[in-house]
mmCIF file of C-alpha atoms in Angstrom:
data_model
loop_
_atom_site.group_PDB
_atom_site.id
_atom_site.type_symbol
_atom_site.label_atom_id
_atom_site.label_comp_id
_atom_site.label_asym_id
_atom_site.label_seq_id
_atom_site.Cartn_x
_atom_site.Cartn_y
_atom_site.Cartn_z
ATOM 1 C CA THR A 1 -53.512 -296.405 -123.287
ATOM 2 C CA SER A 2 -54.351 -293.034 -121.826
ATOM 3 C CA SER A 3 -56.883 -292.392 -124.614
ATOM 4 C CA ASP A 4 -58.824 -295.468 -123.590
ATOM 5 C CA ALA A 5 -58.850 -294.503 -119.960
ATOM 6 C CA PRO A 6 -61.830 -292.837 -118.421
ATOM 7 C CA PRO A 7 -61.869 -289.043 -118.529
ATOM 8 C CA GLN A 8 -61.006 -288.618 -114.879
ATOM 9 C CA PHE A 9 -57.943 -290.803 -115.311
ATOM 10 C CA ARG A 10 -56.871 -289.009 -118.479
ATOM 11 C CA ALA A 11 -56.899 -285.674 -116.680
ATOM 12 C CA SER A 12 -54.889 -286.945 -113.770
ATOM 13 C CA SER A 13 -52.411 -288.589 -116.146
ATOM 14 C CA GLN A 14 -51.856 -285.358 -118.034
ATOM 15 C CA GLN A 15 -51.421 -283.443 -114.802
ATOM 16 C CA TYR A 16 -48.830 -285.981 -113.741
ATOM 17 C CA TYR A 17 -46.996 -286.036 -117.095
ATOM 18 C CA ILE A 18 -46.614 -282.265 -117.577
ATOM 19 C CA PRO A 19 -44.884 -281.570 -114.206
ATOM 20 C CA ARG A 20 -42.601 -284.510 -114.864
ATOM 21 C CA MET A 21 -41.477 -283.114 -118.237
ATOM 22 C CA PHE A 22 -41.025 -279.681 -116.685
ATOM 23 C CA SER A 23 -38.901 -281.022 -113.856
ATOM 24 C CA SER A 24 -36.690 -282.964 -116.283
ATOM 25 C CA SER A 25 -36.059 -279.825 -118.391
ATOM 26 C CA VAL A 26 -35.257 -277.789 -115.329
ATOM 27 C CA LEU A 27 -32.832 -280.462 -114.158
ATOM 28 C CA ARG A 28 -30.991 -280.480 -117.484
ATOM 29 C CA ILE A 29 -30.736 -276.674 -117.512
ATOM 30 C CA ALA A 30 -29.498 -276.621 -113.927
ATOM 31 C CA ARG A 31 -26.821 -279.204 -114.719
ATOM 32 C CA ALA A 32 -25.645 -277.262 -117.774
ATOM 33 C CA ALA A 33 -25.635 -273.992 -115.872
ATOM 34 C CA ALA A 34 -23.664 -275.555 -113.049
ATOM 35 C CA SER A 35 -20.879 -276.582 -115.415
ATOM 36 C CA TYR A 36 -20.369 -273.181 -117.153
ATOM 37 C CA PRO A 37 -19.756 -270.962 -114.088
ATOM 38 C CA ALA A 38 -17.045 -273.352 -112.971
ATOM 39 C CA VAL A 39 -15.254 -272.821 -116.250
ATOM 40 C CA GLY A 40 -15.775 -269.095 -115.908
ATOM 41 C CA ARG A 41 -14.414 -269.085 -112.376
ATOM 42 C CA VAL A 42 -11.335 -271.013 -113.458
ATOM 43 C CA SER A 43 -10.734 -268.680 -116.419
ATOM 44 C CA ILE A 44 -11.109 -265.528 -114.314
ATOM 45 C CA GLY A 45 -8.820 -266.906 -111.613
ATOM 46 C CA ALA A 46 -6.203 -267.887 -114.172
ATOM 47 C CA ALA A 47 -6.411 -264.450 -115.772
ATOM 48 C CA ARG A 48 -5.951 -262.787 -112.395
ATOM 49 C CA ARG A 49 -2.886 -264.930 -111.649
ATOM 50 C CA THR A 50 -1.457 -264.136 -115.076
ATOM 51 C CA VAL A 51 -1.887 -260.384 -114.586
ATOM 52 C CA ALA A 52 -0.383 -260.525 -111.101
ATOM 53 C CA ALA A 53 2.622 -262.518 -112.324
ATOM 54 C CA SER A 54 3.317 -260.342 -115.374
ATOM 55 C CA PRO A 55 6.061 -257.692 -114.849
ATOM 56 C CA ALA A 56 5.100 -254.051 -114.720
ATOM 57 C CA VAL A 57 5.536 -252.280 -118.019
ATOM 58 C CA SER A 58 7.665 -249.153 -117.640
ATOM 59 C CA PRO A 59 6.666 -246.127 -119.712
ATOM 60 C CA SER A 60 8.733 -245.521 -122.778
ATOM 61 C CA PRO A 61 11.127 -242.535 -122.857
ATOM 62 C CA ALA A 62 9.000 -240.937 -125.543
ATOM 63 C CA ALA A 63 5.969 -241.016 -123.258
ATOM 64 C CA THR A 64 7.809 -239.435 -120.329
ATOM 65 C CA SER A 65 9.708 -236.798 -122.242
ATOM 66 C CA SER A 66 8.446 -233.279 -122.077
ATOM 67 C CA ASP A 67 6.756 -232.100 -125.236
ATOM 68 C CA ALA A 68 6.430 -228.532 -124.014
ATOM 69 C CA PRO A 69 7.188 -225.918 -126.686
ATOM 70 C CA PRO A 70 10.266 -223.710 -126.254
ATOM 71 C CA SER A 71 9.813 -220.593 -124.185
ATOM 72 C CA VAL A 72 11.440 -217.170 -124.299
ATOM 73 C CA PHE A 73 12.496 -217.748 -120.699
ATOM 74 C CA ASP A 74 14.917 -220.400 -121.980
ATOM 75 C CA LYS A 75 16.866 -217.554 -123.598
ATOM 76 C CA ILE A 76 17.010 -215.258 -120.564
ATOM 77 C CA VAL A 77 19.751 -215.288 -117.924
ATOM 78 C CA LYS A 78 20.104 -213.298 -114.714
ATOM 79 C CA ILE A 79 23.143 -211.068 -114.195
ATOM 80 C CA THR A 80 24.118 -209.243 -111.022
ATOM 81 C CA VAL A 81 25.660 -205.820 -111.559
ATOM 82 C CA ILE A 82 27.666 -204.184 -108.748
ATOM 83 C CA ASP A 83 28.204 -200.450 -109.199
ATOM 84 C CA PRO A 84 31.123 -198.437 -107.745
ATOM 85 C CA SER A 85 29.170 -197.767 -104.526
ATOM 86 C CA GLY A 86 28.755 -201.514 -103.898
ATOM 87 C CA ALA A 87 25.028 -201.578 -104.661
ATOM 88 C CA ARG A 88 23.838 -204.795 -106.288
ATOM 89 C CA ARG A 89 21.204 -205.086 -108.949
ATOM 90 C CA VAL A 90 19.938 -208.174 -110.772
ATOM 91 C CA ILE A 91 19.047 -207.596 -114.409
ATOM 92 C CA PRO A 92 17.821 -209.914 -117.187
ATOM 93 C CA ALA A 93 19.898 -210.496 -120.289
ATOM 94 C CA TYR A 94 18.985 -212.214 -123.533
ATOM 95 C CA VAL A 95 21.253 -214.884 -124.949
ATOM 96 C CA GLY A 96 23.028 -213.496 -128.018
ATOM 97 C CA GLN A 97 22.997 -209.801 -127.106
ATOM 98 C CA THR A 98 25.994 -207.938 -125.760
ATOM 99 C CA LEU A 99 26.533 -207.221 -122.100
ATOM 100 C CA TYR A 100 26.398 -203.502 -122.895
ATOM 101 C CA ASP A 101 22.950 -203.830 -124.505
ATOM 102 C CA ALA A 102 21.651 -205.812 -121.521
ATOM 103 C CA CYS A 103 22.850 -203.121 -119.102
ATOM 104 C CA SER A 104 21.514 -200.330 -121.295
ATOM 105 C CA THR A 105 18.068 -201.972 -121.472
ATOM 106 C CA SER A 106 17.930 -202.041 -117.665
ATOM 107 C CA ASN A 107 19.203 -198.435 -117.362
ATOM 108 C CA VAL A 108 22.632 -199.401 -116.052
ATOM 109 C CA ASP A 109 24.956 -196.638 -117.238
ATOM 110 C CA LEU A 110 28.310 -197.908 -118.465
ATOM 111 C CA GLY A 111 29.279 -194.834 -120.454
ATOM 112 C CA PRO A 112 29.601 -194.643 -124.242
ATOM 113 C CA SER A 113 29.700 -197.933 -126.073
ATOM 114 C CA SER A 114 32.861 -199.157 -127.770
ATOM 115 C CA ILE A 115 31.087 -199.234 -131.109
ATOM 116 C CA GLY A 116 32.555 -201.127 -134.030
ATOM 117 C CA SER A 117 31.939 -204.331 -135.912
ATOM 118 C CA PRO A 118 33.784 -207.377 -134.571
ATOM 119 C CA GLN A 119 37.124 -208.181 -136.080
ATOM 120 C CA GLN A 120 36.579 -211.925 -136.062
ATOM 121 C CA LYS A 121 34.341 -214.647 -134.687
ATOM 122 C CA VAL A 122 35.450 -217.949 -133.198
ATOM 123 C CA ARG A 123 33.197 -220.590 -134.756
ATOM 124 C CA SER A 124 34.918 -223.698 -133.405
ATOM 125 C CA SER A 125 38.159 -224.845 -131.840
ATOM 126 C CA THR A 126 39.723 -225.064 -135.305
ATOM 127 C CA TRP A 127 38.042 -222.225 -137.187
ATOM 128 C CA THR A 128 38.071 -218.482 -136.527
ATOM 129 C CA GLU A 129 36.142 -216.543 -139.146
ATOM 130 C CA PRO A 130 37.575 -213.121 -140.067
ATOM 131 C CA LEU A 131 34.834 -210.469 -140.229
ATOM 132 C CA TYR A 132 37.106 -207.502 -141.086
ATOM 133 C CA GLY A 133 35.440 -205.150 -138.634
ATOM 134 C CA GLU A 134 37.251 -202.342 -136.849
ATOM 135 C CA GLY A 135 36.612 -203.843 -133.434
ATOM 136 C CA ALA A 136 36.512 -201.694 -130.306
ATOM 137 C CA THR A 137 36.996 -197.973 -130.959
ATOM 138 C CA SER A 138 36.936 -196.701 -127.342
ATOM 139 C CA GLY A 139 37.381 -198.032 -123.815
ATOM 140 C CA PHE A 140 34.699 -196.309 -121.752
ATOM 141 C CA ASP A 141 32.515 -199.367 -121.091
ATOM 142 C CA HIS A 142 35.056 -201.170 -118.943
ATOM 143 C CA VAL A 143 33.664 -203.926 -116.696
ATOM 144 C CA ILE A 144 35.203 -206.699 -114.612
ATOM 145 C CA LEU A 145 33.637 -210.128 -114.988
ATOM 146 C CA GLN A 146 33.384 -212.776 -112.305
ATOM 147 C CA SER A 147 36.210 -215.203 -113.009
ATOM 148 C CA GLY A 148 34.498 -218.287 -111.564
ATOM 149 C CA ASN A 149 31.496 -218.156 -113.892
ATOM 150 C CA LYS A 150 31.380 -220.935 -116.489
ATOM 151 C CA GLY A 151 30.184 -218.594 -119.222
ATOM 152 C CA VAL A 152 33.118 -216.241 -118.646
ATOM 153 C CA GLN A 153 35.527 -219.142 -119.029
ATOM 154 C CA LEU A 154 33.926 -220.046 -122.371
ATOM 155 C CA VAL A 155 33.517 -216.510 -123.718
ATOM 156 C CA GLU A 156 35.538 -215.494 -126.733
ATOM 157 C CA PRO A 157 38.858 -213.924 -125.657
ATOM 158 C CA PRO A 158 39.435 -210.202 -126.283
ATOM 159 C CA HIS A 159 40.750 -209.157 -129.659
ATOM 160 C CA SER A 160 43.770 -206.950 -130.189
ATOM 161 C CA ASN A 161 41.728 -203.732 -130.522
ATOM 162 C CA GLU A 162 39.876 -204.385 -127.251
ATOM 163 C CA ILE A 163 43.125 -204.938 -125.380
ATOM 164 C CA LYS A 164 44.578 -201.801 -126.933
ATOM 165 C CA MET A 165 41.564 -199.651 -125.944
ATOM 166 C CA LEU A 166 41.722 -200.892 -122.347
ATOM 167 C CA GLU A 167 45.396 -199.989 -122.132
ATOM 168 C CA VAL A 168 44.826 -196.562 -123.673
ATOM 169 C CA TYR A 169 41.834 -195.540 -121.535
ATOM 170 C CA TRP A 170 42.723 -197.120 -118.201
ATOM 171 C CA ASP A 171 45.783 -197.237 -115.972
ATOM 172 C CA ASP A 172 47.690 -200.420 -115.388
ATOM 173 C CA ASP A 173 46.448 -200.791 -111.815
ATOM 174 C CA GLU A 174 42.835 -200.521 -113.031
ATOM 175 C CA ILE A 175 43.070 -203.391 -115.514
ATOM 176 C CA PHE A 176 42.617 -206.977 -114.359
ATOM 177 C CA PRO A 177 42.724 -210.340 -116.133
ATOM 178 C CA GLU A 178 38.912 -210.317 -116.032
ATOM 179 C CA SER A 179 38.630 -206.806 -117.524
ATOM 180 C CA ARG A 180 36.541 -206.568 -120.653
ATOM 181 C CA LEU A 181 34.626 -204.004 -122.672
ATOM 182 C CA ALA A 182 30.907 -204.661 -122.186
ATOM 183 C CA SER A 183 30.096 -204.049 -125.843
ATOM 184 C CA GLN A 184 32.499 -206.829 -126.867
ATOM 185 C CA VAL A 185 31.061 -209.542 -124.576
ATOM 186 C CA GLU A 186 28.250 -211.700 -125.975
ATOM 187 C CA ILE A 187 25.766 -213.186 -123.508
ATOM 188 C CA SER A 188 25.523 -216.994 -123.448
ATOM 189 C CA LYS A 189 23.291 -219.424 -121.568
ATOM 190 C CA ASP A 190 26.213 -220.411 -119.332
ATOM 191 C CA MET A 191 26.433 -216.854 -117.991
ATOM 192 C CA ASP A 192 23.354 -217.283 -115.819
ATOM 193 C CA GLY A 193 24.232 -215.909 -112.371
ATOM 194 C CA LEU A 194 27.189 -213.886 -113.630
ATOM 195 C CA VAL A 195 28.445 -211.069 -111.405
ATOM 196 C CA VAL A 196 29.712 -207.921 -113.178
ATOM 197 C CA TYR A 197 31.704 -205.245 -111.372
ATOM 198 C CA VAL A 198 31.498 -201.715 -112.775
ATOM 199 C CA PRO A 199 34.516 -199.567 -111.877
ATOM 200 C CA ASP A 200 34.425 -195.806 -111.419
ATOM 201 C CA ARG A 201 33.660 -194.161 -114.710
ATOM 202 C CA ILE A 202 36.239 -192.018 -116.417
ATOM 203 C CA VAL A 203 35.359 -188.607 -117.783
ATOM 204 C CA ASP A 204 33.638 -189.016 -121.124
ATOM 205 C CA ASP A 205 31.982 -185.640 -121.647
ATOM 206 C CA ILE A 206 35.060 -183.596 -122.591
ATOM 207 C CA PRO A 207 34.648 -182.258 -126.148
#
């Protein structure tokens, strides 16, 4: 055995045995390491092919919809007013206010307002709510609305008192199918871009 060998042989035997064990361990580790990367390469390649073959996921409508809060600008429309001289002026108007109030806010003089609570209010195609107001009480604030505007086509038609005041205050050749009293016209969102013609004012300062 190696223990019975002379000292010089025992040393050389140990020197020979240790490198041999070391080389065997290194060989086993190298073989094991060589097998794992191959598996990893196959897995990564398969994953890449799977991702490339999978269809693109489109964003849901909820993700693309705008979550912006409402703004006051959503309730403002632009109206063009043409005075008797032909001068044009674009003014803002708030949805829900009357055309007279919008003109008055922008210093467009339409004469005295046809004050009076509304007689009725059209709530739907089958229901008109009576409000028992006196309606228009004068006809100074006569305006002519652009007939092609969508909002004008949807606006509530004139009540009996408004028609009567137009006929009393204005001549027949001054009244048109688009004639209205500005204080009786409510601004809607569909009136954006509306053109309003203001005829010559009648005398309203006689006591």
